């Protein structure tokens, strides 16, 4: 039973592992969700249909037939370094997604393409089943230019929506929170997007963008807190992972449970992926969210077991973290509601541990992560022993979702690496 209390050390900024007392067997969890699992299949089919258009907009994806996919990579050296005795360790490499270099491409690019196809269909420019590459022509661009896209972001969602939107021809307006890194803003301005800077946090930037969209005709707001399209774009990643595991000959069943570590900001990306994974693997998968010690918004929301929105500020936390993609004080109510009975638990991690793991992953694997994207490793190392207790006699396959970073500027990365190196040598 959920007694509605928080882990006692949470407000001290100490890392914690919180096991979710509300997690249910998959059938019961699905029955309590208001979302239909079939919507995930529809999103998978939509991604297939969008392929030729994606290939036009992002030539990098042509070699893979216009698919927005990332590698699944086994990490034997890291497994050895952290002393894993049994099972496997793999990384899902969304940090290098060819479209926009972060997991936000799954949600953000999907919603932009879906909206573009919807309005083009209403205008009679395309019909069901058409080859959508015709939406990448100058005529289509002129049509999209009469429409505006708005989004609120800490950085990566804005970039994904901005890049896909600008390439289609949309007029794009991105509302950024104070956490957003300058280079993320500059990159959007260079694309031709209008960047509106807010001195406030993510939730307020989203609110401002939502209000601006309400005032304007022919505008569409990509709502990171409430969009089901965004959620389903993320959920479609589950099939991709399932296919990759199968191809690699890695079984997932009661004797070979799958543990997936998902960095969590507002919740859309980890929540969508969790929903998709539960649909594919049922009780054989356990999904673990990871949040910064200063921004455990989903932890407070789920641990208090309430339907009323709660904020980390109410518990003496300041939402200040180097993990800009995870700097969110208040969770998506949609995601809290829909995944409340699906998520296994939530770990929180320190900023220092993110820098340490960003550095290890570069030194050993040449993976160029941003701090948020290193959080799954920090959580596994800190709490794996406790997290894995229910499966301690089984062959666990651990997948760490590395969510962003490949496109960060060299200078930015060098600063994080230098800090990580210092921390490692002082350990
Ligand atoms: C946005 C983001 C996340 C978390 O996704 P949410 O939908 O905000 O929970 C994780 N990692 C990176 C790099 C991100 O940009």
CSV table of C-alpha atoms and ligand atoms in Angstrom, one decimal:
chain,number,residue,atom,x,y,z
A,1,UNK,CA,0.0,0.0,0.0
A,2,UNK,CA,1.1,3.5,-0.7
A,3,UNK,CA,1.1,5.4,2.6
A,4,UNK,CA,1.7,8.7,0.9
A,5,UNK,CA,5.1,9.4,2.6
A,6,UNK,CA,8.4,10.5,1.1
A,7,UNK,CA,11.8,8.9,1.7
A,8,UNK,CA,13.0,10.7,4.8
A,9,UNK,CA,16.4,11.7,3.3
A,10,UNK,CA,14.8,13.1,0.1
A,11,UNK,CA,14.9,16.8,1.2
A,12,UNK,CA,18.6,16.6,2.2
A,13,UNK,CA,19.5,16.1,-1.4
A,14,UNK,CA,20.8,12.6,-0.6
A,15,UNK,CA,20.4,10.0,-3.4
A,16,UNK,CA,17.5,7.6,-2.7
A,17,UNK,CA,15.9,4.5,-4.2
A,18,UNK,CA,12.2,4.5,-3.8
A,19,UNK,CA,10.3,1.3,-4.7
A,20,UNK,CA,6.8,2.1,-6.0
A,21,UNK,CA,4.2,0.4,-3.7
A,22,UNK,CA,1.6,1.0,-6.4
A,23,UNK,CA,3.2,-1.1,-9.2
A,24,UNK,CA,0.7,-3.8,-10.4
A,25,UNK,CA,0.8,-6.8,-12.7
A,26,UNK,CA,0.7,-5.6,-16.3
A,27,UNK,CA,-3.0,-6.6,-17.0
A,28,UNK,CA,-4.2,-4.7,-13.9
A,29,UNK,CA,-1.9,-1.7,-14.7
A,30,UNK,CA,-3.1,-1.5,-18.3
A,31,UNK,CA,-6.8,-1.8,-17.2
A,32,UNK,CA,-6.3,1.3,-15.0
A,33,UNK,CA,-4.8,3.3,-17.7
A,34,UNK,CA,-7.1,5.4,-19.8
A,35,UNK,CA,-4.8,5.0,-22.9
A,36,UNK,CA,-5.4,2.2,-25.3
A,37,UNK,CA,-2.4,0.0,-26.1
A,38,UNK,CA,-3.4,-0.1,-29.7
A,39,UNK,CA,-2.4,3.6,-29.9
A,40,UNK,CA,1.2,2.4,-29.7
A,41,UNK,CA,0.7,0.2,-32.7
A,42,UNK,CA,-0.8,3.2,-34.6
A,43,UNK,CA,2.3,5.3,-33.7
A,44,UNK,CA,4.6,2.5,-35.0
A,45,UNK,CA,2.6,2.4,-38.2
A,46,UNK,CA,2.7,6.2,-38.5
A,47,UNK,CA,6.5,6.3,-38.1
A,48,UNK,CA,6.7,3.8,-41.0
A,49,UNK,CA,4.4,6.0,-43.1
A,50,UNK,CA,6.4,9.1,-42.3
A,51,UNK,CA,9.7,7.3,-43.4
A,52,UNK,CA,10.0,8.8,-46.9
A,53,UNK,CA,9.3,12.3,-45.5
A,54,UNK,CA,11.8,11.8,-42.6
A,55,UNK,CA,14.4,10.7,-45.2
A,56,UNK,CA,13.8,14.0,-47.1
A,57,UNK,CA,14.0,16.2,-44.0
A,58,UNK,CA,16.9,14.3,-42.4
A,59,UNK,CA,19.2,12.8,-45.1
A,60,UNK,CA,21.1,11.1,-42.3
A,61,UNK,CA,18.2,8.6,-41.9
A,62,UNK,CA,18.2,7.6,-45.6
A,63,UNK,CA,20.6,4.7,-45.1
A,64,UNK,CA,18.1,3.3,-42.6
A,65,UNK,CA,15.1,3.8,-44.9
A,66,UNK,CA,13.9,7.0,-43.1
A,67,UNK,CA,13.8,5.4,-39.7
A,68,UNK,CA,14.5,7.3,-36.5
A,69,UNK,CA,16.4,4.5,-34.7
A,70,UNK,CA,19.3,4.3,-32.4
A,71,UNK,CA,21.8,1.5,-31.7
A,72,UNK,CA,21.6,-1.0,-28.8
A,73,UNK,CA,25.1,-1.6,-27.6
A,74,UNK,CA,26.5,-4.2,-25.2
A,75,UNK,CA,28.9,-2.8,-22.6
A,76,UNK,CA,31.1,-5.6,-21.4
A,77,UNK,CA,34.0,-3.3,-20.2
A,78,UNK,CA,31.6,-1.2,-18.1
A,79,UNK,CA,30.0,-4.4,-16.7
A,80,UNK,CA,33.5,-5.5,-15.7
A,81,UNK,CA,34.4,-2.2,-14.2
A,82,UNK,CA,31.4,-2.1,-11.9
A,83,UNK,CA,31.7,-5.7,-11.0
A,84,UNK,CA,28.5,-7.1,-12.5
A,85,UNK,CA,28.6,-10.9,-11.9
A,86,UNK,CA,25.6,-12.1,-13.8
A,87,UNK,CA,23.4,-11.0,-16.7
A,88,UNK,CA,24.2,-8.3,-19.2
A,89,UNK,CA,24.6,-4.5,-19.5
A,90,UNK,CA,23.6,-2.6,-22.6
A,91,UNK,CA,23.1,1.0,-23.6
A,92,UNK,CA,20.2,2.3,-25.8
A,93,UNK,CA,22.0,5.0,-27.8
A,94,UNK,CA,19.4,7.7,-28.2
A,95,UNK,CA,22.2,10.2,-27.3
A,96,UNK,CA,23.2,9.7,-30.9
A,97,UNK,CA,19.8,9.6,-32.6
A,98,UNK,CA,20.6,10.8,-36.1
A,99,UNK,CA,17.8,13.3,-36.4
A,100,UNK,CA,18.3,15.5,-33.4
A,101,UNK,CA,20.8,13.8,-31.0
A,102,UNK,CA,18.4,13.1,-28.1
A,103,UNK,CA,15.4,11.0,-27.1
A,104,UNK,CA,13.2,14.1,-27.8
A,105,UNK,CA,13.4,13.2,-31.4
A,106,UNK,CA,11.0,10.3,-30.7
A,107,UNK,CA,8.4,12.5,-29.2
A,108,UNK,CA,9.0,15.9,-30.7
A,109,UNK,CA,9.8,15.0,-34.3
A,110,UNK,CA,6.8,12.5,-34.2
A,111,UNK,CA,4.4,15.2,-33.1
A,112,UNK,CA,5.7,17.7,-35.6
A,113,UNK,CA,5.3,15.2,-38.5
A,114,UNK,CA,1.9,14.1,-37.2
A,115,UNK,CA,0.7,17.7,-37.1
A,116,UNK,CA,2.1,18.5,-40.5
A,117,UNK,CA,0.4,15.4,-42.0
A,118,UNK,CA,-2.9,16.3,-40.3
A,119,UNK,CA,-3.1,19.8,-41.6
A,120,UNK,CA,-1.9,18.8,-45.1
A,121,UNK,CA,-4.6,16.2,-45.1
A,122,UNK,CA,-7.3,18.7,-44.1
A,123,UNK,CA,-6.1,21.0,-46.9
A,124,UNK,CA,-6.3,18.1,-49.4
A,125,UNK,CA,-2.5,18.1,-50.0
A,126,UNK,CA,-2.2,14.4,-49.1
A,127,UNK,CA,-4.3,11.4,-48.6
A,128,UNK,CA,-4.0,8.2,-46.5
A,129,UNK,CA,-1.3,6.0,-47.9
A,130,UNK,CA,0.4,8.6,-50.1
A,131,UNK,CA,4.1,8.9,-50.4
A,132,UNK,CA,4.7,11.7,-48.0
A,133,UNK,CA,8.0,12.9,-49.5
A,134,UNK,CA,5.8,15.4,-51.4
A,135,UNK,CA,5.5,17.3,-48.1
A,136,UNK,CA,9.2,18.3,-48.5
A,137,UNK,CA,8.6,20.3,-51.7
A,138,UNK,CA,8.7,24.2,-51.9
A,139,UNK,CA,4.9,24.3,-52.4
A,140,UNK,CA,4.4,22.3,-49.1
A,141,UNK,CA,6.9,24.6,-47.4
A,142,UNK,CA,5.0,27.6,-48.4
A,143,UNK,CA,1.8,26.0,-47.0
A,144,UNK,CA,3.5,25.2,-43.7
A,145,UNK,CA,5.0,28.7,-43.4
A,146,UNK,CA,1.4,30.0,-42.8
A,147,UNK,CA,1.3,27.9,-39.6
A,148,UNK,CA,3.0,28.3,-36.3
A,149,UNK,CA,4.4,25.7,-33.9
A,150,UNK,CA,5.0,26.5,-30.3
A,151,UNK,CA,6.8,24.6,-27.6
A,152,UNK,CA,8.1,25.1,-24.1
A,153,UNK,CA,11.5,23.4,-23.3
A,154,UNK,CA,14.6,23.1,-21.2
A,155,UNK,CA,16.4,22.7,-24.5
A,156,UNK,CA,16.2,19.4,-26.3
A,157,UNK,CA,12.5,19.3,-27.0
A,158,UNK,CA,12.8,22.8,-28.4
A,159,UNK,CA,15.6,21.7,-30.7
A,160,UNK,CA,13.7,18.6,-31.9
A,161,UNK,CA,10.5,20.5,-32.6
A,162,UNK,CA,12.5,23.5,-33.9
A,163,UNK,CA,14.7,21.5,-36.3
A,164,UNK,CA,11.9,19.3,-37.7
A,165,UNK,CA,9.5,22.3,-37.8
A,166,UNK,CA,11.9,24.6,-39.6
A,167,UNK,CA,12.9,22.0,-42.2
A,168,UNK,CA,9.2,21.6,-43.0
A,169,UNK,CA,8.8,25.3,-43.3
A,170,UNK,CA,6.8,26.1,-40.1
A,171,UNK,CA,7.1,29.3,-38.2
A,172,UNK,CA,8.5,28.0,-34.9
A,173,UNK,CA,8.5,29.7,-31.5
A,174,UNK,CA,10.3,28.1,-28.6
A,175,UNK,CA,9.9,29.2,-25.0
A,176,UNK,CA,13.0,28.3,-23.0
A,177,UNK,CA,13.3,28.0,-19.2
A,178,UNK,CA,16.3,29.6,-17.3
A,179,UNK,CA,18.0,26.2,-17.2
A,180,UNK,CA,18.3,26.1,-21.0
A,181,UNK,CA,21.9,26.2,-22.0
A,182,UNK,CA,23.0,29.2,-24.1
A,183,UNK,CA,24.2,27.0,-27.0
A,184,UNK,CA,20.8,25.3,-27.1
A,185,UNK,CA,19.2,28.7,-27.6
A,186,UNK,CA,21.8,29.8,-30.1
A,187,UNK,CA,21.4,26.7,-32.2
A,188,UNK,CA,17.6,27.3,-32.4
A,189,UNK,CA,18.0,30.9,-33.4
A,190,UNK,CA,20.4,29.9,-36.1
A,191,UNK,CA,17.8,27.6,-37.5
A,192,UNK,CA,15.4,30.5,-37.9
A,193,UNK,CA,13.2,29.7,-34.9
A,194,UNK,CA,12.1,32.5,-32.6
A,195,UNK,CA,13.4,31.9,-29.1
A,196,UNK,CA,11.6,33.4,-26.2
A,197,UNK,CA,13.7,33.4,-23.0
A,198,UNK,CA,12.0,33.1,-19.6
A,199,UNK,CA,13.7,33.9,-16.3
A,200,UNK,CA,11.5,31.2,-14.8
A,201,UNK,CA,11.6,27.4,-14.7
A,202,UNK,CA,10.3,24.8,-17.2
A,203,UNK,CA,6.7,24.5,-15.9
A,204,UNK,CA,6.3,28.3,-16.3
A,205,UNK,CA,7.9,28.3,-19.8
A,206,UNK,CA,5.4,25.6,-20.8
A,207,UNK,CA,2.6,27.7,-19.4
A,208,UNK,CA,3.7,30.8,-21.3
A,209,UNK,CA,3.9,28.9,-24.6
A,210,UNK,CA,0.5,27.3,-24.0
A,211,UNK,CA,-1.0,30.8,-23.4
A,212,UNK,CA,0.7,32.2,-26.5
A,213,UNK,CA,-0.7,29.4,-28.6
A,214,UNK,CA,-4.2,30.0,-27.3
A,215,UNK,CA,-4.0,33.6,-28.5
A,216,UNK,CA,-3.0,32.7,-32.0
A,217,UNK,CA,-4.9,31.2,-34.9
A,218,UNK,CA,-3.3,28.5,-37.1
A,219,UNK,CA,-0.9,27.6,-34.3
A,220,UNK,CA,-0.2,24.3,-32.7
A,221,UNK,CA,1.3,23.8,-29.2
A,222,UNK,CA,3.5,20.8,-28.6
A,223,UNK,CA,2.5,20.2,-24.9
A,224,UNK,CA,5.3,18.4,-23.1
A,225,UNK,CA,3.0,18.0,-20.0
A,226,UNK,CA,-0.2,16.8,-21.7
A,227,UNK,CA,0.4,15.6,-25.3
A,228,UNK,CA,-0.7,12.0,-26.0
A,229,UNK,CA,0.8,12.2,-29.5
A,230,UNK,CA,4.2,13.0,-27.9
A,231,UNK,CA,3.8,10.1,-25.4
A,232,UNK,CA,2.9,7.6,-28.2
A,233,UNK,CA,5.9,8.8,-30.3
A,234,UNK,CA,8.1,7.7,-27.3
A,235,UNK,CA,6.1,4.5,-26.8
A,236,UNK,CA,6.9,3.3,-30.3
A,237,UNK,CA,10.6,2.9,-29.2
A,238,UNK,CA,9.6,-0.3,-27.3
A,239,UNK,CA,9.1,-2.3,-30.5
A,240,UNK,CA,12.5,-1.1,-31.8
A,241,UNK,CA,14.2,-2.3,-28.6
A,242,UNK,CA,12.3,-5.6,-28.7
A,243,UNK,CA,13.5,-6.2,-32.3
A,244,UNK,CA,17.1,-5.4,-31.4
A,245,UNK,CA,17.1,-7.7,-28.4
A,246,UNK,CA,15.6,-10.5,-30.5
A,247,UNK,CA,18.2,-9.9,-33.2
A,248,UNK,CA,21.0,-10.1,-30.6
A,249,UNK,CA,19.5,-13.4,-29.3
A,250,UNK,CA,18.8,-11.9,-25.9
A,251,UNK,CA,15.7,-13.5,-24.3
A,252,UNK,CA,13.2,-11.5,-22.2
A,253,UNK,CA,11.0,-13.7,-20.0
A,254,UNK,CA,10.4,-14.5,-16.3
A,255,UNK,CA,13.9,-16.1,-16.0
A,256,UNK,CA,15.6,-13.3,-18.0
A,257,UNK,CA,14.0,-10.1,-16.7
A,258,UNK,CA,14.7,-6.8,-18.5
A,259,UNK,CA,15.5,-3.8,-16.3
A,260,UNK,CA,15.4,-0.5,-18.1
A,261,UNK,CA,16.8,2.7,-16.6
A,262,UNK,CA,15.1,5.9,-17.9
A,263,UNK,CA,16.2,9.4,-17.1
A,264,UNK,CA,13.0,11.4,-16.1
A,265,UNK,CA,12.3,15.1,-16.5
A,266,UNK,CA,8.6,16.0,-16.9
A,267,UNK,CA,8.0,12.3,-17.5
A,268,UNK,CA,6.9,12.1,-21.2
A,269,UNK,CA,9.9,10.2,-22.6
A,270,UNK,CA,10.3,7.7,-19.8
A,271,UNK,CA,6.6,7.3,-19.3
A,272,UNK,CA,5.9,6.7,-23.0
A,273,UNK,CA,8.8,4.2,-23.3
A,274,UNK,CA,7.5,2.4,-20.1
A,275,UNK,CA,4.0,2.2,-21.5
A,276,UNK,CA,5.3,0.8,-24.7
A,277,UNK,CA,7.6,-1.7,-23.0
A,278,UNK,CA,4.9,-3.0,-20.6
A,279,UNK,CA,2.7,-3.6,-23.6
A,280,UNK,CA,5.5,-5.6,-25.3
A,281,UNK,CA,7.1,-7.5,-22.4
A,282,UNK,CA,4.5,-7.4,-19.7
A,283,UNK,CA,5.7,-8.4,-16.2
A,284,UNK,CA,9.1,-9.5,-17.6
A,285,UNK,CA,10.2,-5.8,-17.8
A,286,UNK,CA,10.9,-3.5,-14.8
A,287,UNK,CA,11.2,0.2,-15.6
A,288,UNK,CA,13.3,2.4,-13.3
A,289,UNK,CA,13.1,6.2,-13.6
A,290,UNK,CA,16.1,8.3,-12.6
A,291,UNK,CA,15.9,11.9,-11.4
A,292,UNK,CA,18.4,14.5,-10.1
A,293,UNK,CA,18.5,14.8,-6.3
A,294,UNK,CA,17.3,18.4,-6.6
A,295,UNK,CA,14.4,17.7,-9.1
A,296,UNK,CA,12.7,14.4,-8.1
A,297,UNK,CA,9.3,15.7,-9.4
A,298,UNK,CA,7.9,12.3,-10.4
A,299,UNK,CA,9.1,10.7,-7.2
A,300,UNK,CA,7.2,13.3,-5.0
A,301,UNK,CA,4.1,13.0,-7.3
A,302,UNK,CA,3.9,9.2,-7.1
A,303,UNK,CA,5.2,8.7,-3.5
A,304,UNK,CA,2.5,11.1,-2.2
A,305,UNK,CA,-0.1,9.1,-4.1
A,306,UNK,CA,-2.1,12.2,-4.9
A,307,UNK,CA,-3.9,13.4,-8.0
A,308,UNK,CA,-3.1,17.0,-7.1
A,309,UNK,CA,0.0,18.4,-8.8
A,310,UNK,CA,2.9,18.7,-6.4
A,311,UNK,CA,6.2,20.5,-6.8
A,312,UNK,CA,9.7,19.8,-5.5
A,313,UNK,CA,9.9,23.4,-4.2
A,314,UNK,CA,7.3,22.4,-1.6
A,315,UNK,CA,9.8,20.0,0.0
A,316,UNK,CA,12.8,22.4,0.3
A,317,UNK,CA,14.4,21.3,-3.0
A,318,UNK,CA,15.6,24.0,-5.4
A,319,UNK,CA,15.5,22.2,-8.8
A,320,UNK,CA,19.0,23.3,-9.6
A,321,UNK,CA,21.0,20.7,-11.5
A,322,UNK,CA,23.6,20.4,-14.2
A,323,UNK,CA,21.2,17.8,-15.8
A,324,UNK,CA,19.3,20.6,-17.7
A,325,UNK,CA,17.1,18.0,-19.5
A,326,UNK,CA,15.8,16.8,-16.1
A,327,UNK,CA,15.5,20.1,-14.4
A,328,UNK,CA,11.7,19.9,-13.9
A,329,UNK,CA,10.0,20.8,-10.6
A,330,UNK,CA,6.5,19.5,-11.4
A,331,UNK,CA,5.8,16.2,-13.2
A,332,UNK,CA,3.3,15.7,-16.1
A,333,UNK,CA,0.0,14.8,-14.5
A,334,UNK,CA,-0.8,12.7,-17.6
A,335,UNK,CA,2.3,10.6,-17.2
A,336,UNK,CA,1.9,10.3,-13.4
A,337,UNK,CA,-1.6,9.0,-13.9
A,338,UNK,CA,-0.9,6.7,-16.8
A,339,UNK,CA,2.3,5.1,-15.5
A,340,UNK,CA,1.6,5.1,-11.7
A,341,UNK,CA,1.0,1.4,-11.7
A,342,UNK,CA,3.8,0.5,-14.2
A,343,UNK,CA,7.0,2.1,-12.9
A,344,UNK,CA,9.0,-0.2,-10.6
A,345,UNK,CA,10.5,2.7,-8.7
A,346,UNK,CA,12.6,5.9,-8.9
A,347,UNK,CA,16.3,6.5,-8.1
A,348,UNK,CA,17.7,9.9,-7.5
A,349,UNK,CA,21.4,10.8,-8.3
A,350,UNK,CA,23.8,13.6,-7.5
A,351,UNK,CA,25.2,16.0,-10.1
A,352,UNK,CA,28.7,14.7,-9.2
A,353,UNK,CA,27.8,11.2,-10.1
A,354,UNK,CA,26.5,12.4,-13.5
A,355,UNK,CA,29.8,14.0,-14.3
A,356,UNK,CA,31.8,10.9,-13.2
A,357,UNK,CA,29.7,8.7,-15.4
A,358,UNK,CA,29.8,11.1,-18.4
A,359,UNK,CA,33.5,10.8,-18.1
A,360,UNK,CA,33.7,7.0,-17.7
A,361,UNK,CA,31.5,6.6,-20.8
A,362,UNK,CA,33.7,8.8,-22.8
A,363,UNK,CA,37.0,7.2,-21.6
A,364,UNK,CA,35.8,3.6,-22.0
A,365,UNK,CA,33.2,3.7,-24.8
A,366,UNK,CA,33.7,7.0,-26.6
A,367,UNK,CA,30.1,7.8,-26.0
A,368,UNK,CA,29.5,11.5,-25.9
A,369,UNK,CA,26.8,12.0,-23.3
A,370,UNK,CA,25.3,15.1,-21.7
A,371,UNK,CA,24.9,14.9,-17.9
A,372,UNK,CA,21.2,13.9,-18.0
A,373,UNK,CA,22.1,11.0,-20.3
A,374,UNK,CA,24.6,9.5,-17.8
A,375,UNK,CA,22.1,9.2,-15.0
A,376,UNK,CA,21.1,5.6,-15.6
A,377,UNK,CA,24.7,4.4,-14.9
A,378,UNK,CA,24.9,6.5,-11.7
A,379,UNK,CA,21.6,4.9,-10.5
A,380,UNK,CA,22.7,1.4,-11.4
A,381,UNK,CA,26.0,1.7,-9.6
A,382,UNK,CA,24.5,3.4,-6.5
A,383,UNK,CA,21.3,1.3,-6.1
A,384,UNK,CA,21.5,-1.7,-8.4
A,385,UNK,CA,21.9,-4.1,-5.4
A,386,UNK,CA,18.6,-2.9,-3.9
A,387,UNK,CA,16.8,-2.5,-7.3
A,388,UNK,CA,17.6,-6.0,-8.3
A,389,UNK,CA,16.5,-7.8,-5.1
A,390,UNK,CA,13.3,-9.2,-6.6
A,391,UNK,CA,15.3,-10.8,-9.5
A,392,UNK,CA,18.5,-11.6,-7.6
A,393,UNK,CA,18.4,-15.3,-8.7
A,394,UNK,CA,17.8,-14.5,-12.4
A,395,UNK,CA,19.8,-13.5,-15.4
A,396,UNK,CA,19.0,-9.8,-15.7
A,397,UNK,CA,19.4,-7.8,-18.9
A,398,UNK,CA,20.0,-4.1,-17.9
A,399,UNK,CA,19.4,-1.5,-20.5
A,400,UNK,CA,20.6,2.0,-19.7
A,401,UNK,CA,18.8,4.6,-21.9
A,402,UNK,CA,21.4,7.2,-22.8
A,403,UNK,CA,19.2,10.1,-23.8
A,404,UNK,CA,21.2,12.9,-25.3
A,405,UNK,CA,24.5,14.6,-26.0
A,406,UNK,CA,26.1,13.7,-29.3
A,407,UNK,CA,25.5,17.1,-30.8
A,408,UNK,CA,26.7,19.2,-27.8
A,409,UNK,CA,29.5,21.6,-28.7
A,410,UNK,CA,33.1,20.5,-28.0
A,411,UNK,CA,33.7,23.3,-25.5
A,412,UNK,CA,30.6,22.3,-23.5
A,413,UNK,CA,31.6,18.7,-23.4
A,414,UNK,CA,35.2,19.5,-22.5
A,415,UNK,CA,34.1,21.5,-19.4
A,416,UNK,CA,32.0,18.6,-18.2
A,417,UNK,CA,34.8,16.1,-18.8
A,418,UNK,CA,37.4,18.2,-17.0
A,419,UNK,CA,35.1,18.3,-13.9
A,420,UNK,CA,34.5,14.6,-14.2
A,421,UNK,CA,38.2,13.9,-14.4
A,422,UNK,CA,38.8,16.0,-11.3
A,423,UNK,CA,36.1,14.1,-9.4
A,424,UNK,CA,37.5,10.7,-10.4
A,425,UNK,CA,41.0,11.5,-9.5
A,426,UNK,CA,39.9,12.8,-6.0
A,427,UNK,CA,37.9,9.6,-5.3
B,1,LIG,C1,14.0,15.6,-21.9
B,1,LIG,C2,15.1,14.7,-21.6
B,1,LIG,C3,14.9,13.6,-20.7
B,1,LIG,C4,13.7,13.3,-20.0
B,1,LIG,O1,12.5,13.3,-20.7
B,1,LIG,P1,11.1,13.9,-20.1
B,1,LIG,O2,10.1,13.6,-21.2
B,1,LIG,O3,11.4,15.3,-19.8
B,1,LIG,O4,10.9,13.1,-18.8
B,1,LIG,C5,16.0,12.8,-20.5
B,1,LIG,N1,17.2,13.0,-21.0
B,1,LIG,C6,17.4,14.1,-21.9
B,1,LIG,C7,18.8,14.3,-22.5
B,1,LIG,C8,16.4,14.9,-22.2
B,1,LIG,O5,16.6,16.0,-23.0
